[in-house]
PDB file of C-alpha atoms in Angstrom:
ATOM      1  CA  MET A 729     -60.422-104.064 -33.155  1.00 53.00           C
ATOM      2  CA  GLY A 730     -61.829-100.559 -33.033  1.00 65.00           C
ATOM      3  CA  PHE A 731     -63.159 -98.295 -30.404  1.00 70.00           C
ATOM      4  CA  GLY A 732     -66.457-100.037 -29.646  1.00 75.00           C
ATOM      5  CA  ALA A 733     -69.703 -98.791 -28.151  1.00 75.00           C
ATOM      6  CA  ASP A 734     -68.674 -99.998 -24.691  1.00 78.00           C
ATOM      7  CA  ASN A 735     -65.446 -97.997 -24.880  1.00 80.00           C
ATOM      8  CA  TRP A 736     -67.305 -94.868 -26.015  1.00 82.00           C
ATOM      9  CA  SER A 737     -69.772 -95.359 -23.179  1.00 82.00           C
ATOM     10  CA  ALA A 738     -66.961 -95.690 -20.621  1.00 81.00           C
ATOM     11  CA  LEU A 739     -65.152 -92.687 -22.046  1.00 80.00           C
ATOM     12  CA  SER A 740     -68.344 -90.615 -21.904  1.00 82.00           C
ATOM     13  CA  ALA A 741     -68.867 -91.621 -18.279  1.00 81.00           C
ATOM     14  CA  VAL A 742     -65.293 -90.622 -17.371  1.00 81.00           C
ATOM     15  CA  VAL A 743     -65.651 -87.264 -19.130  1.00 82.00           C
ATOM     16  CA  GLY A 744     -68.965 -86.713 -17.342  1.00 83.00           C
ATOM     17  CA  VAL A 745     -67.448 -87.480 -13.939  1.00 81.00           C
ATOM     18  CA  ILE A 746     -64.525 -85.137 -14.625  1.00 84.00           C
ATOM     19  CA  ALA A 747     -66.930 -82.361 -15.661  1.00 82.00           C
ATOM     20  CA  VAL A 748     -68.991 -82.841 -12.480  1.00 78.00           C
ATOM     21  CA  ILE A 749     -65.842 -82.779 -10.324  1.00 83.00           C
ATOM     22  CA  CYS A 750     -64.620 -79.574 -12.022  1.00 80.00           C
ATOM     23  CA  PHE A 751     -68.017 -77.951 -11.552  1.00 78.00           C
ATOM     24  CA  GLN A 752     -68.123 -78.988  -7.878  1.00 82.00           C
ATOM     25  CA  VAL A 753     -64.607 -77.658  -7.197  1.00 77.00           C
ATOM     26  CA  ALA A 754     -65.541 -74.336  -8.812  1.00 77.00           C
ATOM     27  CA  GLU A 755     -68.705 -74.192  -6.693  1.00 80.00           C
ATOM     28  CA  TRP A 756     -66.765 -74.935  -3.481  1.00 79.00           C
ATOM     29  CA  ARG A 757     -64.311 -72.141  -4.297  1.00 74.00           C
ATOM     30  CA  ARG A 758     -67.151 -69.715  -4.983  1.00 76.00           C
ATOM     31  CA  GLN A 759     -68.849 -70.648  -1.705  1.00 78.00           C
ATOM     32  CA  ARG A 760     -65.583 -70.318   0.243  1.00 75.00           C
ATOM     33  CA  PHE A 761     -64.989 -66.882  -1.280  1.00 74.00           C
ATOM     34  CA  ALA A 762     -68.553 -65.781  -0.459  1.00 75.00           C
ATOM     35  CA  LYS A 763     -68.186 -66.989   3.140  1.00 82.00           C
ATOM     36  CA  GLY A 764     -64.875 -65.156   3.410  1.00 79.00           C
ATOM     37  CA  ILE A 765     -66.467 -61.933   2.178  1.00 84.00           C
ATOM     38  CA  ASP A 766     -69.344 -62.380   4.654  1.00 87.00           C
ATOM     39  CA  THR A 767     -66.820 -62.878   7.441  1.00 88.00           C
ATOM     40  CA  VAL A 768     -64.717 -59.849   6.492  1.00 87.00           C
ATOM     41  CA  ALA A 769     -67.872 -57.718   6.153  1.00 89.00           C
ATOM     42  CA  GLN A 770     -68.902 -58.708   9.695  1.00 92.00           C
ATOM     43  CA  LEU A 771     -65.442 -57.831  10.971  1.00 92.00           C
ATOM     44  CA  ASP A 772     -65.624 -54.525   9.080  1.00 92.00           C
ATOM     45  CA  SER A 773     -68.889 -53.744  10.865  1.00 92.00           C
ATOM     46  CA  ARG A 774     -67.279 -54.521  14.200  1.00 94.00           C
ATOM     47  CA  TRP A 775     -64.221 -52.393  13.344  1.00 94.00           C
ATOM     48  CA  ASP A 776     -66.445 -49.454  12.528  1.00 92.00           C
ATOM     49  CA  SER A 777     -68.872 -49.872  15.430  1.00 93.00           C
ATOM     50  CA  VAL A 778     -69.225 -47.072  17.973  1.00 94.00           C
ATOM     51  CA  GLU A 779     -67.615 -49.259  20.642  1.00 95.00           C
ATOM     52  CA  PHE A 780     -64.599 -50.129  18.502  1.00 96.00           C
ATOM     53  CA  ARG A 781     -64.170 -46.586  17.192  1.00 95.00           C
ATOM     54  CA  ASP A 782     -63.857 -45.502  20.836  1.00 95.00           C
ATOM     55  CA  ILE A 783     -61.230 -48.208  21.415  1.00 96.00           C
ATOM     56  CA  ARG A 784     -59.355 -47.079  18.300  1.00 96.00           C
ATOM     57  CA  ARG A 785     -59.408 -43.453  19.510  1.00 94.00           C
ATOM     58  CA  GLU A 786     -58.011 -44.516  22.875  1.00 94.00           C
ATOM     59  CA  ALA A 787     -55.354 -46.704  21.247  1.00 96.00           C
ATOM     60  CA  ALA A 788     -54.261 -43.993  18.821  1.00 95.00           C
ATOM     61  CA  ALA A 789     -54.067 -41.345  21.547  1.00 93.00           C
ATOM     62  CA  TYR A 790     -51.919 -43.691  23.623  1.00 94.00           C
ATOM     63  CA  LEU A 791     -49.637 -44.543  20.694  1.00 95.00           C
ATOM     64  CA  ILE A 792     -49.116 -40.877  19.789  1.00 92.00           C
ATOM     65  CA  ASP A 793     -47.639 -39.835  23.097  1.00 82.00           C
ATOM     66  CA  GLY A 794     -48.935 -42.056  25.870  1.00 66.00           C
ATOM     67  CA  ASN A 795     -51.876 -39.665  26.274  1.00 54.00           C
ATOM     68  CA  SER A 796     -54.678 -41.752  27.657  1.00 55.00           C
ATOM     69  CA  THR A 797     -57.106 -41.789  30.519  1.00 58.00           C
ATOM     70  CA  THR A 798     -54.641 -44.137  32.150  1.00 69.00           C
ATOM     71  CA  GLU A 799     -51.595 -45.936  30.811  1.00 80.00           C
ATOM     72  CA  ALA A 800     -53.271 -49.277  31.482  1.00 85.00           C
ATOM     73  CA  ALA A 801     -56.395 -48.240  29.530  1.00 89.00           C
ATOM     74  CA  GLY A 802     -54.278 -47.067  26.602  1.00 91.00           C
ATOM     75  CA  GLU A 803     -52.268 -50.271  26.473  1.00 93.00           C
ATOM     76  CA  GLU A 804     -55.447 -52.316  26.755  1.00 95.00           C
ATOM     77  CA  ALA A 805     -56.969 -50.409  23.831  1.00 96.00           C
ATOM     78  CA  VAL A 806     -53.844 -51.076  21.751  1.00 96.00           C
ATOM     79  CA  ARG A 807     -54.001 -54.776  22.643  1.00 96.00           C
ATOM     80  CA  THR A 808     -57.668 -54.878  21.635  1.00 97.00           C
ATOM     81  CA  VAL A 809     -56.768 -53.478  18.203  1.00 97.00           C
ATOM     82  CA  LEU A 810     -53.838 -55.902  17.914  1.00 97.00           C
ATOM     83  CA  ASN A 811     -56.062 -58.822  18.931  1.00 96.00           C
ATOM     84  CA  PHE A 812     -58.505 -57.836  16.192  1.00 97.00           C
ATOM     85  CA  TYR A 813     -55.663 -58.068  13.687  1.00 97.00           C
ATOM     86  CA  GLU A 814     -54.442 -61.295  15.276  1.00 96.00           C
ATOM     87  CA  THR A 815     -57.875 -62.746  14.527  1.00 95.00           C
ATOM     88  CA  LEU A 816     -57.658 -61.517  10.918  1.00 96.00           C
ATOM     89  CA  GLY A 817     -54.240 -63.164  10.655  1.00 96.00           C
ATOM     90  CA  PHE A 818     -55.593 -66.460  11.965  1.00 96.00           C
ATOM     91  CA  LEU A 819     -58.543 -66.350   9.549  1.00 95.00           C
ATOM     92  CA  ASN A 820     -56.143 -65.560   6.709  1.00 95.00           C
ATOM     93  CA  ARG A 821     -53.837 -68.445   7.598  1.00 95.00           C
ATOM     94  CA  LYS A 822     -56.829 -70.798   7.705  1.00 94.00           C
ATOM     95  CA  ASN A 823     -57.916 -69.531   4.250  1.00 91.00           C
ATOM     96  CA  VAL A 824     -61.224 -68.181   5.557  1.00 91.00           C
ATOM     97  CA  ILE A 825     -60.381 -64.662   4.325  1.00 92.00           C
ATOM     98  CA  ASP A 826     -57.853 -64.057   1.587  1.00 92.00           C
ATOM     99  CA  SER A 827     -55.103 -61.454   1.840  1.00 94.00           C
ATOM    100  CA  GLU A 828     -56.557 -59.259  -0.877  1.00 93.00           C
ATOM    101  CA  ALA A 829     -59.902 -58.943   0.947  1.00 93.00           C
ATOM    102  CA  ILE A 830     -58.094 -58.045   4.171  1.00 95.00           C
ATOM    103  CA  TRP A 831     -56.003 -55.492   2.270  1.00 94.00           C
ATOM    104  CA  HIS A 832     -59.130 -54.009   0.703  1.00 92.00           C
ATOM    105  CA  PHE A 833     -61.025 -53.633   3.973  1.00 93.00           C
ATOM    106  CA  PHE A 834     -58.220 -53.040   6.508  1.00 94.00           C
ATOM    107  CA  GLY A 835     -54.931 -52.356   4.720  1.00 91.00           C
ATOM    108  CA  SER A 836     -54.885 -48.642   5.524  1.00 89.00           C
ATOM    109  CA  TRP A 837     -55.124 -49.370   9.247  1.00 94.00           C
ATOM    110  CA  ILE A 838     -52.918 -52.444   9.641  1.00 95.00           C
ATOM    111  CA  PHE A 839     -49.523 -50.881   8.901  1.00 94.00           C
ATOM    112  CA  PRO A 840     -49.780 -47.762  11.088  1.00 95.00           C
ATOM    113  CA  TYR A 841     -51.102 -49.676  14.078  1.00 96.00           C
ATOM    114  CA  TYR A 842     -48.566 -52.433  13.528  1.00 96.00           C
ATOM    115  CA  HIS A 843     -45.558 -50.104  13.426  1.00 95.00           C
ATOM    116  CA  ALA A 844     -46.707 -47.758  16.180  1.00 96.00           C
ATOM    117  CA  SER A 845     -47.541 -50.635  18.529  1.00 96.00           C
ATOM    118  CA  LYS A 846     -44.072 -52.206  18.548  1.00 95.00           C
ATOM    119  CA  PRO A 847     -43.361 -51.316  22.206  1.00 93.00           C
ATOM    120  CA  VAL A 848     -46.673 -52.857  23.312  1.00 94.00           C
ATOM    121  CA  ARG A 849     -46.049 -55.969  21.204  1.00 95.00           C
ATOM    122  CA  ASP A 850     -42.528 -56.295  22.592  1.00 94.00           C
ATOM    123  CA  LYS A 851     -43.827 -55.970  26.150  1.00 92.00           C
ATOM    124  CA  SER A 852     -46.443 -58.650  25.500  1.00 93.00           C
ATOM    125  CA  ARG A 853     -43.834 -60.960  23.997  1.00 93.00           C
ATOM    126  CA  GLN A 854     -41.782 -60.830  27.177  1.00 93.00           C
ATOM    127  CA  LEU A 855     -44.557 -62.878  28.772  1.00 92.00           C
ATOM    128  CA  ASP A 856     -45.447 -64.917  25.683  1.00 93.00           C
ATOM    129  CA  PRO A 857     -42.887 -65.091  22.852  1.00 91.00           C
ATOM    130  CA  ASN A 858     -45.571 -66.378  20.466  1.00 91.00           C
ATOM    131  CA  CYS A 859     -47.839 -63.396  21.116  1.00 92.00           C
ATOM    132  CA  TYR A 860     -49.048 -61.727  17.905  1.00 95.00           C
ATOM    133  CA  SER A 861     -47.438 -64.291  15.615  1.00 94.00           C
ATOM    134  CA  GLU A 862     -50.566 -64.310  13.436  1.00 96.00           C
ATOM    135  CA  LEU A 863     -50.244 -60.525  13.145  1.00 95.00           C
ATOM    136  CA  GLU A 864     -46.698 -60.875  11.824  1.00 93.00           C
ATOM    137  CA  SER A 865     -47.871 -63.239   9.083  1.00 95.00           C
ATOM    138  CA  LEU A 866     -50.820 -60.965   8.301  1.00 96.00           C
ATOM    139  CA  VAL A 867     -48.589 -57.918   7.872  1.00 95.00           C
ATOM    140  CA  THR A 868     -46.323 -59.859   5.531  1.00 94.00           C
ATOM    141  CA  ALA A 869     -49.277 -61.087   3.440  1.00 95.00           C
ATOM    142  CA  VAL A 870     -50.947 -57.660   3.242  1.00 94.00           C
ATOM    143  CA  ARG A 871     -47.613 -56.008   2.423  1.00 93.00           C
ATOM    144  CA  GLU A 872     -47.306 -58.297  -0.612  1.00 94.00           C
ATOM    145  CA  VAL A 873     -50.784 -57.298  -1.821  1.00 94.00           C
ATOM    146  CA  GLU A 874     -49.953 -53.607  -1.292  1.00 92.00           C
ATOM    147  CA  LYS A 875     -46.760 -53.984  -3.318  1.00 91.00           C
ATOM    148  CA  LYS A 876     -48.687 -55.671  -6.109  1.00 92.00           C
ATOM    149  CA  CYS A 877     -51.538 -53.124  -6.161  1.00 88.00           C
ATOM    150  CA  HIS A 878     -49.904 -49.778  -5.384  1.00 85.00           C
ATOM    151  CA  PRO A 879     -48.494 -47.856  -8.382  1.00 84.00           C
ATOM    152  CA  SER A 880     -45.111 -47.562  -6.640  1.00 86.00           C
ATOM    153  CA  LYS A 881     -44.940 -51.367  -6.197  1.00 83.00           C
ATOM    154  CA  SER A 882     -43.955 -50.633  -2.597  1.00 81.00           C
ATOM    155  CA  SER A 883     -45.518 -50.411   0.846  1.00 81.00           C
ATOM    156  CA  LEU A 884     -43.099 -47.798   2.177  1.00 78.00           C
ATOM    157  CA  HIS A 885     -45.682 -44.999   1.934  1.00 82.00           C
ATOM    158  CA  LEU A 886     -47.709 -46.832   4.606  1.00 81.00           C
ATOM    159  CA  GLU A 887     -44.689 -47.360   6.821  1.00 84.00           C
ATOM    160  CA  LEU A 888     -43.174 -43.875   6.943  1.00 87.00           C
ATOM    161  CA  GLU A 889     -43.104 -42.376  10.429  1.00 91.00           C
ATOM    162  CA  GLU A 890     -44.653 -39.120   9.193  1.00 92.00           C
ATOM    163  CA  ASN A 891     -47.597 -40.955   7.635  1.00 92.00           C
ATOM    164  CA  ILE A 892     -48.072 -43.123  10.709  1.00 93.00           C
ATOM    165  CA  THR A 893     -48.190 -40.029  12.933  1.00 93.00           C
ATOM    166  CA  LYS A 894     -50.765 -38.343  10.676  1.00 94.00           C
ATOM    167  CA  PHE A 895     -52.835 -41.511  10.649  1.00 93.00           C
ATOM    168  CA  LEU A 896     -52.774 -41.826  14.444  1.00 95.00           C
ATOM    169  CA  GLN A 897     -53.755 -38.176  14.820  1.00 95.00           C
ATOM    170  CA  ARG A 898     -56.812 -38.799  12.617  1.00 94.00           C
ATOM    171  CA  GLU A 899     -57.698 -41.941  14.554  1.00 94.00           C
ATOM    172  CA  ALA A 900     -57.354 -40.127  17.887  1.00 93.00           C
ATOM    173  CA  LYS A 901     -60.037 -37.681  16.705  1.00 92.00           C
ATOM    174  CA  LEU A 902     -62.469 -40.282  15.369  1.00 88.00           C
ATOM    175  CA  GLU A 903     -66.107 -39.435  15.580  1.00 87.00           C
ATOM    176  CA  LEU A 904     -68.088 -42.165  17.249  1.00 82.00           C
ATOM    177  CA  ALA A 905     -70.662 -42.220  14.468  1.00 73.00           C
ATOM    178  CA  ALA A 906     -69.727 -45.061  12.183  1.00 57.00           C
ATOM    179  CA  VAL A 907     -69.023 -44.621   8.481  1.00 57.00           C
ATOM    180  CA  PRO A 908     -68.053 -47.387   6.036  1.00 58.00           C
ATOM    181  CA  SER A 909     -64.395 -48.276   6.580  1.00 53.00           C
ATOM    182  CA  THR A 910     -63.699 -48.267   2.861  1.00 54.00           C
ATOM    183  CA  THR A 911     -64.600 -44.570   2.614  1.00 52.00           C
ATOM    184  CA  PRO A 912     -61.492 -42.515   1.706  1.00 48.00           C
ATOM    185  CA  GLN A 913     -60.304 -40.106   4.386  1.00 51.00           C
TER     186      GLN A 913
END
């Protein structure tokens, strides 16, 4: 009893189905990646909009030394920046945007704002202990990408107080005219 025509036909059908499934999975992954890039590009445009650049200036000025139009306005600006990152963290956790794309578009901003905003985050957590939990996960995920991609295999250069201060000083002087966020400064 050999491998008859019916068996070859069945085997061919199984191989065909497997090939179609593999192709479809690859296509779904490609589409998910493309949608993630579209989403991150939209968020990048928002981040670099005139309105958000003004918020970032206000937040940075407040984080440097509490210098703001009012303390409430400064804290609100910081919370707006943190909420932006909270949204990125949620989208990352839901696999809409991968960590590497977030690192590429926003990595230079996440760490300084994260570290400098600790008092504001702590104050917010007194009312809601779960506040900014997505941000915590985001920072951890982006830190891992930074360690993998940076020549030093570390993220400490982004977390040094001196570098954070210099970053905030640049942010506090932002021009309102938008430039691509991936442009080196």
